[in-house]
Short mmCIF file of C-alpha atoms in Angstrom, two decimals:
data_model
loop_
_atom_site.label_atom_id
_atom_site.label_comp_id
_atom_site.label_asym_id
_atom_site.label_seq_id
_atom_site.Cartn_x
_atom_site.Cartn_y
_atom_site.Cartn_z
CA UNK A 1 20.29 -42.67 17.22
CA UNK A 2 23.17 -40.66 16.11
CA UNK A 3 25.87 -41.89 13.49
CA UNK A 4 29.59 -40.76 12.51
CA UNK A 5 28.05 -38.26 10.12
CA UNK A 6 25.52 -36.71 12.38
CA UNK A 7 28.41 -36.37 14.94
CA UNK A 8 30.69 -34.87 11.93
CA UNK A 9 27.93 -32.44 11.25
CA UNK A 10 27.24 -31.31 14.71
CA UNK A 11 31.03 -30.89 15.09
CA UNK A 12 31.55 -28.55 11.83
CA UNK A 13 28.34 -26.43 13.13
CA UNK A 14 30.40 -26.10 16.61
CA UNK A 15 33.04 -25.30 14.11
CA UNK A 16 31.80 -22.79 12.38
CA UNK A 17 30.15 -20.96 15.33
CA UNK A 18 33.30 -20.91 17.63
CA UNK A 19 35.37 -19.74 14.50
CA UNK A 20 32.44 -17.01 13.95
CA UNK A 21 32.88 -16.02 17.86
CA UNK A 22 36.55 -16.71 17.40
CA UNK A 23 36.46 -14.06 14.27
CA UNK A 24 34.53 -11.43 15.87
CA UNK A 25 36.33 -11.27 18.89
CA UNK A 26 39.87 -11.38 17.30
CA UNK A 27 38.83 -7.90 14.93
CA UNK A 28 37.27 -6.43 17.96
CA UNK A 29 40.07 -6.68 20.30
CA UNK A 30 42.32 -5.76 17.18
CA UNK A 31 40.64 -2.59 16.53
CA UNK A 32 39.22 -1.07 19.74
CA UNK A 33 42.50 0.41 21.26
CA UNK A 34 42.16 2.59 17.66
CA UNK A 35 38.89 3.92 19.73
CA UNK A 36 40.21 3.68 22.75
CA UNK A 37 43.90 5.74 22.44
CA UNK A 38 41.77 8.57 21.31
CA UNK A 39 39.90 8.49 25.36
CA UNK A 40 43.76 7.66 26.80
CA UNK A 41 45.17 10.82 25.13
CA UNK A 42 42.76 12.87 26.99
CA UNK A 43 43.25 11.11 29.95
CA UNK A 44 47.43 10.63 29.70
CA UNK A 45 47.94 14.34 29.10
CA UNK A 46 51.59 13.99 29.10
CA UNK A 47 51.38 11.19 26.08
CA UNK A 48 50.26 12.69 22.53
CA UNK A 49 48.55 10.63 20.17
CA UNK A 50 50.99 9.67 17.93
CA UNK A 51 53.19 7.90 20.63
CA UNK A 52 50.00 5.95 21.92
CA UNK A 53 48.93 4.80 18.65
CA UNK A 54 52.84 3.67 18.25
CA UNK A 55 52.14 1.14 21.46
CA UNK A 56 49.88 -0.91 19.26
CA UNK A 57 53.53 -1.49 16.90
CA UNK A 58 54.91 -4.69 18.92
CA UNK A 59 51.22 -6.00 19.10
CA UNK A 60 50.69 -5.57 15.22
CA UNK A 61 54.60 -6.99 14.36
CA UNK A 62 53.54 -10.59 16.62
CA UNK A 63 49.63 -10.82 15.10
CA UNK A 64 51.52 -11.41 11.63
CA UNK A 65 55.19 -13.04 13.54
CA UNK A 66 53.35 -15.43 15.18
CA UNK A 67 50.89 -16.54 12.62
CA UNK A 68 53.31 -19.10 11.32
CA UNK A 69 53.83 -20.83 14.01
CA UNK A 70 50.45 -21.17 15.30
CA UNK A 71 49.62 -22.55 12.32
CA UNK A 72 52.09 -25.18 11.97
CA UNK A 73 51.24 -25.71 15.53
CA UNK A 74 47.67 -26.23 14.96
CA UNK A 75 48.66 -28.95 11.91
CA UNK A 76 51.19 -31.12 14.62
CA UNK A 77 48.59 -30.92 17.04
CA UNK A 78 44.97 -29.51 17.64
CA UNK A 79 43.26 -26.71 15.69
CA UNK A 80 40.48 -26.65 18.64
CA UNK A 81 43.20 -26.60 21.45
CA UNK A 82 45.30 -23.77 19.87
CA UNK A 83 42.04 -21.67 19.45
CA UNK A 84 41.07 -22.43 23.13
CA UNK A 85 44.85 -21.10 24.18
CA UNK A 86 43.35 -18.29 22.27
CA UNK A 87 40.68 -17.34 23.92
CA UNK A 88 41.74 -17.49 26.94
CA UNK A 89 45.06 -15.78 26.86
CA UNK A 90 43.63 -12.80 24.44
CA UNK A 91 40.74 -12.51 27.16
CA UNK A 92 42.84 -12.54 30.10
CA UNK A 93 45.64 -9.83 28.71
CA UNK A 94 42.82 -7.66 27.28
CA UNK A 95 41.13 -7.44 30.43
CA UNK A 96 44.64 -6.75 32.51
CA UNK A 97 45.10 -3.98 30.04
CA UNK A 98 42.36 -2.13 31.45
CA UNK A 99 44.74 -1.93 35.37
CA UNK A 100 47.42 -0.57 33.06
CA UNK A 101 48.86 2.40 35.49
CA UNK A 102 51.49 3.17 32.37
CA UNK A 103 52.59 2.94 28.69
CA UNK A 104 54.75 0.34 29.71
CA UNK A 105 52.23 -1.63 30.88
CA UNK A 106 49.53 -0.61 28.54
CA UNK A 107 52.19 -1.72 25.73
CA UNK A 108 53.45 -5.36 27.20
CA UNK A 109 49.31 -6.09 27.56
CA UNK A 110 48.64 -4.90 24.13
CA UNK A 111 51.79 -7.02 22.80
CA UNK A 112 50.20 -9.84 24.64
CA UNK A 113 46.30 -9.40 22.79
CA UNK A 114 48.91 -10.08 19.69
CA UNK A 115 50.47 -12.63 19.98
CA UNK A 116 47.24 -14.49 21.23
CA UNK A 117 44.97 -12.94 18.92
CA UNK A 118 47.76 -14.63 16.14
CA UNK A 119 46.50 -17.83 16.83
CA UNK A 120 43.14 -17.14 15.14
CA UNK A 121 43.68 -17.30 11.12
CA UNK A 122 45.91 -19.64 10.41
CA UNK A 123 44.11 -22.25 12.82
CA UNK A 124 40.24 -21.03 12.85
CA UNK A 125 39.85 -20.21 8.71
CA UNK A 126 41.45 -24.12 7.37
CA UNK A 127 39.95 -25.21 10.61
CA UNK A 128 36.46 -24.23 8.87
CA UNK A 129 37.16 -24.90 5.69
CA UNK A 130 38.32 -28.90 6.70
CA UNK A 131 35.10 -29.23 8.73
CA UNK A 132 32.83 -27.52 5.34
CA UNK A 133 30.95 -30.14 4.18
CA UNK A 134 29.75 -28.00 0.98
CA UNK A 135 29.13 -23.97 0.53
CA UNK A 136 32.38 -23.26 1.67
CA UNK A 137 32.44 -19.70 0.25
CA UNK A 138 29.64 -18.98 1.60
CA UNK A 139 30.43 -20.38 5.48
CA UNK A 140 33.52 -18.32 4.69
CA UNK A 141 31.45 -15.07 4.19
CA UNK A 142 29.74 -16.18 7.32
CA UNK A 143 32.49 -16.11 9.08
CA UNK A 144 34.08 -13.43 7.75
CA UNK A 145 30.72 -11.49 8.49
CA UNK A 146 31.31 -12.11 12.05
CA UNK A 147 34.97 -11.21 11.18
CA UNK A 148 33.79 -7.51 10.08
CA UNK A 149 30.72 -6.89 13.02
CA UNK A 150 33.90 -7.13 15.45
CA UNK A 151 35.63 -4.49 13.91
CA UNK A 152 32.35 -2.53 13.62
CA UNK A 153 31.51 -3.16 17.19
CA UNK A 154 35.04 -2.43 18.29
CA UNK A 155 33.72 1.25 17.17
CA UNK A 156 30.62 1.40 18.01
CA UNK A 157 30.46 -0.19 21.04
CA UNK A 158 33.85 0.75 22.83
CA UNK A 159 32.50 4.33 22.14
CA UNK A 160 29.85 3.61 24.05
CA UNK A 161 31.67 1.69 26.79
CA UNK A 162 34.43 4.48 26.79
CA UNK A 163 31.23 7.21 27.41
CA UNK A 164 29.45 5.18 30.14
CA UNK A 165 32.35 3.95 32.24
CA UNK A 166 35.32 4.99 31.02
CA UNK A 167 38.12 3.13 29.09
CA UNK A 168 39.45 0.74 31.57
CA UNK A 169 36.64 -0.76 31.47
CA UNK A 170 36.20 -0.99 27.43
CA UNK A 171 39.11 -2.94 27.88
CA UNK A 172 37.91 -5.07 30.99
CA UNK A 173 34.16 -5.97 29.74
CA UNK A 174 35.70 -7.87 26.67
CA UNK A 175 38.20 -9.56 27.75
CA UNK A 176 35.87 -11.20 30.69
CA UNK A 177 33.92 -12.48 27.72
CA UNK A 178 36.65 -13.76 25.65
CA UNK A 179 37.81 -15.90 28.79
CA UNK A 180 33.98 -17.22 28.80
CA UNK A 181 33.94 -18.28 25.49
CA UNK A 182 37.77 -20.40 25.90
CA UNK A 183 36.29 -22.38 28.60
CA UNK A 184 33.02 -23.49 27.19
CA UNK A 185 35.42 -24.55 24.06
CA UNK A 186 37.47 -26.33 26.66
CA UNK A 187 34.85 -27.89 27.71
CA UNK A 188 33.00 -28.78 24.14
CA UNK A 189 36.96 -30.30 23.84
CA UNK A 190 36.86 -32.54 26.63
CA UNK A 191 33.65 -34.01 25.88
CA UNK A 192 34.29 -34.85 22.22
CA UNK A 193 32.42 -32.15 20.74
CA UNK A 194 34.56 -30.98 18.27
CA UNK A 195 37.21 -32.61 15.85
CA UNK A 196 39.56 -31.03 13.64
CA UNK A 197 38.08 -32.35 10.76
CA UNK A 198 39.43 -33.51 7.43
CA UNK A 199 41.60 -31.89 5.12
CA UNK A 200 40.68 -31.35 1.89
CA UNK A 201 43.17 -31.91 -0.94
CA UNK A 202 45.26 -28.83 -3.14
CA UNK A 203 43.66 -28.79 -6.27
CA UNK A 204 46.10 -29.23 -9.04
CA UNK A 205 46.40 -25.63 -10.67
CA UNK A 206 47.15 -25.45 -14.42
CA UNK A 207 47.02 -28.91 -15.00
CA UNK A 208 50.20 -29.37 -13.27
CA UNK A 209 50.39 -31.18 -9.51
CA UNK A 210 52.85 -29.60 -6.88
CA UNK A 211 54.63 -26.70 -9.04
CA UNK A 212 51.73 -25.62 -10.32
CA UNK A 213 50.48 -24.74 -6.53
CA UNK A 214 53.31 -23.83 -5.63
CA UNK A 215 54.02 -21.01 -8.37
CA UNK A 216 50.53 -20.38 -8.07
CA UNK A 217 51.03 -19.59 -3.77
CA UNK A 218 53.74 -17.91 -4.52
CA UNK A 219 52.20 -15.38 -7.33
CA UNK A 220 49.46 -14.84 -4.21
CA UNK A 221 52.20 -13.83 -1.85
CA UNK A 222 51.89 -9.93 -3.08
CA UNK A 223 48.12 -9.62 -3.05
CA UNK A 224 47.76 -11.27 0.37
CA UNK A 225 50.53 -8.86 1.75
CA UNK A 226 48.89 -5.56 -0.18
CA UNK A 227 45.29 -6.29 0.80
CA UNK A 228 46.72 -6.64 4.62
CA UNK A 229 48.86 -3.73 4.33
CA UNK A 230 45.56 -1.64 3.20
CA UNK A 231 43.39 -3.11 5.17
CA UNK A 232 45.53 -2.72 9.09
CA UNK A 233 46.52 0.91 8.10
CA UNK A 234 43.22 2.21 6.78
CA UNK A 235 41.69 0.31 9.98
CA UNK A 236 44.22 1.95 11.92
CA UNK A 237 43.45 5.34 10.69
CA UNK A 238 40.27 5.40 10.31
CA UNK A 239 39.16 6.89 13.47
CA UNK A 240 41.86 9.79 13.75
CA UNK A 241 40.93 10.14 9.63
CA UNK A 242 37.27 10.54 11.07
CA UNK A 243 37.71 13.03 13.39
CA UNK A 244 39.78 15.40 11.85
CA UNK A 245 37.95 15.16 8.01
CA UNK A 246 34.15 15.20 9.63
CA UNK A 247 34.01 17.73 11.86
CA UNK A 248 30.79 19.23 10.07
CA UNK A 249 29.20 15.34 10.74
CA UNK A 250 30.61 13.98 13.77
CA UNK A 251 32.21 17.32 15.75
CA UNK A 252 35.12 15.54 17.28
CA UNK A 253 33.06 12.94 19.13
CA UNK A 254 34.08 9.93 20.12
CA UNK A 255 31.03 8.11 20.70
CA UNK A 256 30.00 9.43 17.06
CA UNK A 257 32.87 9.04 16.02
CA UNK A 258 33.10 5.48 16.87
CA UNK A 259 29.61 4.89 15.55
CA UNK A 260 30.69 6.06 11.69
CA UNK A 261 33.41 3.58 12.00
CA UNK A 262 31.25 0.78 13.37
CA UNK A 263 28.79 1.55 10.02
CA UNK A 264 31.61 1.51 7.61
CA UNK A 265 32.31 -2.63 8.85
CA UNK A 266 29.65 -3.37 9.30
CA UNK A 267 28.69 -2.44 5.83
CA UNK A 268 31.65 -4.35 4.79
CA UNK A 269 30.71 -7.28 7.20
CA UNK A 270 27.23 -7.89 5.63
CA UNK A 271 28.56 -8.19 2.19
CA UNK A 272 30.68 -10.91 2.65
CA UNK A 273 27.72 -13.20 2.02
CA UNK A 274 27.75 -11.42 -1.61
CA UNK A 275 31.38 -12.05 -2.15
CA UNK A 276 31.21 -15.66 -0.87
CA UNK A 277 28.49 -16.72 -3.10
CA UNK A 278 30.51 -15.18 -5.90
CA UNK A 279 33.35 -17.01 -4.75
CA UNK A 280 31.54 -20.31 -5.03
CA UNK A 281 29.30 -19.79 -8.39
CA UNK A 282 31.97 -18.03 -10.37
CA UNK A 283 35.59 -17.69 -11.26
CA UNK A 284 38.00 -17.14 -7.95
CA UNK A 285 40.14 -15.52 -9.88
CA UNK A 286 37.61 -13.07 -11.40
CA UNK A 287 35.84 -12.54 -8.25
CA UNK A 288 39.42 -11.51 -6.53
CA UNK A 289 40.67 -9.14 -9.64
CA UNK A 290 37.48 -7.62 -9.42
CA UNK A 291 37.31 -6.67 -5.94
CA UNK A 292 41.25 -4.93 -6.24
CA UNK A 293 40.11 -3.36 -9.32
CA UNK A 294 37.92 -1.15 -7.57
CA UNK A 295 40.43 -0.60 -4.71
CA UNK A 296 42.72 2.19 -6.15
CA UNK A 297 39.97 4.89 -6.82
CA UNK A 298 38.44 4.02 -3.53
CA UNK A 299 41.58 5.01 -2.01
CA UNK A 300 42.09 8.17 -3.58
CA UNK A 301 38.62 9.34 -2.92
CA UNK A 302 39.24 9.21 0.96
CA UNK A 303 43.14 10.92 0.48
CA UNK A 304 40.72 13.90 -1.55
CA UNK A 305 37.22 14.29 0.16
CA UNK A 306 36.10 14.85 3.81
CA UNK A 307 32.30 14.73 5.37
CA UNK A 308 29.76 12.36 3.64
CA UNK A 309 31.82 11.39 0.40
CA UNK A 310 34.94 10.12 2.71
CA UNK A 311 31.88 8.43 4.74
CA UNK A 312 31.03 6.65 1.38
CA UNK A 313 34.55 5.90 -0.39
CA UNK A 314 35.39 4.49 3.38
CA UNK A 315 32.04 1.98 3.37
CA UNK A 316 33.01 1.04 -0.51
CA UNK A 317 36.72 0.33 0.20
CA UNK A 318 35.69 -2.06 3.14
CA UNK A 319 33.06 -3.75 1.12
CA UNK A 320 35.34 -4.60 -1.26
CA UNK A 321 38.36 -5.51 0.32
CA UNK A 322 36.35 -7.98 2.93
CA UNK A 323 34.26 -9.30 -0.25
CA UNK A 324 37.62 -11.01 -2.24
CA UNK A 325 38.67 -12.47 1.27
CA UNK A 326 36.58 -15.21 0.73
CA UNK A 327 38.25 -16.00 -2.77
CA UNK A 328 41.45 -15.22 -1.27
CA UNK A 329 41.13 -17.67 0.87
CA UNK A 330 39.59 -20.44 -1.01
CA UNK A 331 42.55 -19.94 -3.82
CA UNK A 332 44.86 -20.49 -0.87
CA UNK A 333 42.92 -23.85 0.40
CA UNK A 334 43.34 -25.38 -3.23
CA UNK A 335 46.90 -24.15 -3.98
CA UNK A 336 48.24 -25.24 -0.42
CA UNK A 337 49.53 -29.30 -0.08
CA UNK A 338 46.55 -30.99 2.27
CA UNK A 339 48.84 -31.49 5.04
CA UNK A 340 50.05 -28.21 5.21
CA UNK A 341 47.13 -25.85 5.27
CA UNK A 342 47.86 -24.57 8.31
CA UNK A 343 51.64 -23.80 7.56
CA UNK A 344 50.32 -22.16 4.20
CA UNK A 345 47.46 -20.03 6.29
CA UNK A 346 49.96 -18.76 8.87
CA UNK A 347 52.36 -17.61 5.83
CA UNK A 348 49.48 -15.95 4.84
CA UNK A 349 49.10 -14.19 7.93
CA UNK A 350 52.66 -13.17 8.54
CA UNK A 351 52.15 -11.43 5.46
CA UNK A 352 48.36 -9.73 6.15
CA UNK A 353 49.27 -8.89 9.42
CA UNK A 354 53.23 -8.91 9.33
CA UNK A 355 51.98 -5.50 7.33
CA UNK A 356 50.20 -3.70 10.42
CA UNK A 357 53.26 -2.72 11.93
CA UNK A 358 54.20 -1.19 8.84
CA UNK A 359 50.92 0.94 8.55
CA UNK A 360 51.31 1.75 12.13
CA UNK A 361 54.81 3.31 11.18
CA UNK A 362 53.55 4.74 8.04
CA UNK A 363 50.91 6.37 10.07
CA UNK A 364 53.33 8.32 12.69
CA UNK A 365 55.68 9.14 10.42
CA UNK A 366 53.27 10.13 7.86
CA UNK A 367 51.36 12.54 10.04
CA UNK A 368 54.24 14.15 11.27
CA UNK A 369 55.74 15.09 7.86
CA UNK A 370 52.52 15.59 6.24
CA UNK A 371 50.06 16.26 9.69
CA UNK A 372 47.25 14.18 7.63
CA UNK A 373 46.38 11.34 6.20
CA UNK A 374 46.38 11.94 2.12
CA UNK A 375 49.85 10.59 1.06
CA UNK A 376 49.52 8.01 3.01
CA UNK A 377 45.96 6.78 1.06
CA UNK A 378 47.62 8.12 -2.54
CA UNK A 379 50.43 5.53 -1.98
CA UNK A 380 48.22 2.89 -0.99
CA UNK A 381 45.84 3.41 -3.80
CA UNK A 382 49.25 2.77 -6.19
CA UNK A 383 50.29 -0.25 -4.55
CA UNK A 384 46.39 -1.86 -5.01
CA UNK A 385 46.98 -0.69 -8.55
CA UNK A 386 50.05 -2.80 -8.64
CA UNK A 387 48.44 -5.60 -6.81
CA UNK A 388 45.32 -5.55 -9.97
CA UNK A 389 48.76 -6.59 -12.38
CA UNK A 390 49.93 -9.69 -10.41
CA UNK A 391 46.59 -10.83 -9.66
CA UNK A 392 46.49 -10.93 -13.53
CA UNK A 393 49.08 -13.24 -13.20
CA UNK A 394 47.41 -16.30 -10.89
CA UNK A 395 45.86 -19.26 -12.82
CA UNK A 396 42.05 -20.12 -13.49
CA UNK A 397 40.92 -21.71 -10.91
CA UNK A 398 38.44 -25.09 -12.00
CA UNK A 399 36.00 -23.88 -12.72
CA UNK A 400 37.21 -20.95 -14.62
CA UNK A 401 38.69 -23.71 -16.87
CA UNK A 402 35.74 -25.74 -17.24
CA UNK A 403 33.16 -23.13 -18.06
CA UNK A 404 36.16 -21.90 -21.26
CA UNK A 405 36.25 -25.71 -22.38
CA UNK A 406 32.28 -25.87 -22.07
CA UNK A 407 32.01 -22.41 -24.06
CA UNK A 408 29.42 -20.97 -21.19
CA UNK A 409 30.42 -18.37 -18.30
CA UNK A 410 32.02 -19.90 -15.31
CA UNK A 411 29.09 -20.80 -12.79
#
């Protein structure tokens, strides 16, 4: 005999494992075409690489545009149905990118894979968090886990796809998949299977009730946009920074080439656990100044070394950056109103994403005053070291404040 709560509990596992698919797939899609241009440049002699990797602008400008509205979407009317509307139309334009005959076309379907793939943060993260009953940090770094595998795989395994049958169909084989995975959530929909849960109250943030939040999500506004900025243009990069900086490792390959990338997230992936169960034994706060702290120097290490120590500062800037996204995010689920998690998660996003257009800009224009990547990492490694003095600025979180009154370290 089942009861309210064992239907509540099969509903937040259903929860967390479509938001885990939903994760994976949404960084895959996001980063294979930075895999992928490198097989089209080859192929479209008469396009160079830094007007392919310039088609990916429009997509990058909606994943953060349409965040917003998704979100507040999701909060009027169904987290579940928005992601479904997801998967569906991100599977179905990723796969019609692989007929592309064009940039034109190539571009529109690649704009398209944005402004679905939008849908996924603001809508699947509070989705998760409102059906958590308990360990949130840690079904965070779960997800987030599954979050950092799709970037790895979109490496890895489009390198692969791209050697065995070319990179129509790295585009095509996905994108069937993601279609898949939107109608079995249809159909876990229409037969009750999943709810959208209950929202958990803001926690009041320096003893103080709605300003205190707010001034609190505001403060966060510069860190959320910084670590999203860093993290879309390294991501970006990383690939073309690859290829030209390991030659003595990976010769130019793109199957090897994809294969370093796919190591350096999943490295990141696999320590999200660690950073989620910091987030939820320790300080937020501390947890999130510590990971930008080590940011900076990462940075500059991959602007100044090539072969196995850009291999390395790459792997450690990952692993940190994905590690304080589970703090992020937690500090942005107790400083947001209840009813408006969703709106507050999609501002988030405009801002995280709202940045990849950016990086994609700073990349081509970058390169082609420069013709490499190193000014482009030095600047980024000051703005993190800006970002380490206004994350000095948010409030102790609870527990923070509970352990100083108690005299013993935050737990």
């Amino acid at each position: 005999m089942t009861g309210p709560a064992s239907e509540a509990r099969g509903s937040g596992r259903l929860a967390l494992g479509f938001s885990a698919v939903g994760h994976f797939l949404f960084h895959y899609f996001a980063a294979m075409y930075f895999t992928i241009v490198l097989a089209i440049a080859k192929d479209w002699t008469a396009s160079d690489y830094e007007t392919l990797i310039a088609l990916w602008t429009p997509a990058s400008a909606l994943i953060g545009l349409a965040a917003l509205p998704a979100g507040r979407l999701a909060d009027m009317w169904s987290a579940p149905g928005m992601l479904a509307i997801m998967f569906l139309g991100m599977g179905v334009a990723t796969a019609a990118a692989g007929f592309a005959p064009d940039t034109v076309m190539l571009g529109v379907m690649l704009a398209a894979i944005g402004l679905f793939g939008a849908i996924y943060h603001p809508v699947g993260i509070p989705w998760l968090i409102k059906t958590s009953a308990g360990a949130t940090g840690q079904k965070l770094a779960v997800n987030g886990i599954f979050g950092g595998l799709g970037a790895a795989a979109a490496g890895a395994l489009t390198g692969v796809l791209i050697d065995l049958v070319g990179w129509r169909m790295a585009f095509m084989v996905p994108g069937t998949l993601c279609v898949v995975v939107g109608i079995a959530l249809v159909w876990c929909i229409m037969r009750g299977r999943v709810v959208d849960g209950t929202a958990a109250a803001g926690e009041a943030v320096g003893g103080r009730d709605g300003r205190g939040r707010l001034a609190a999500f505001l403060a966060l506004l510069f860190p959320m946009f910084a670590i999203g900025l860093i993290y879309n243009t390294t991501q970006t990069a990383m690939p073309k920074l690859f290829e030209e900086n390991m030659l003595g490792w990976l010769g130019g390959d793109i199957s090897r080439i994809g294969f370093a990338v796919g190591a350096v997230y999943t490295a990141g992936a696999l320590m999200q656990l660690v950073g989620g169960r910091l987030a939820d034994r320790y300080s937020l706060k501390l947890v999130y100044f510590l990971g930008w702290l080590l940011m900076a120097p990462l940075l500059l290490a991959m602007a100044l070394f090539g072969e196995g120590a850009l291999f390395l500062a790459a792997i450690g800037l990952v692993v940190v950056n994905t590690s304080a996204l589970p703090a992020e995010n937690m500090m942005l689920a107790r400083f947001a109103p209840a009813k408006h998690q969703g709106l507050a998660f999609g501002i988030k996003f405009v801002l995280a994403f709202g940045a990849g257009p950016i990086g994609v800009l700073l990349i081509k224009y970058g390169r082609e005053m420069t013709g490499d990547f190193s000014a482009l990492l030095t600047g980024l490694a000051g703005l993190a070291a800006v970002a380490v003095l206004v994350v000095l600025l948010l409030p102790r979180d609870a527990r923070a404040r509970d352990a100083a009154a108690a005299g013993a370290p935050a737990e």
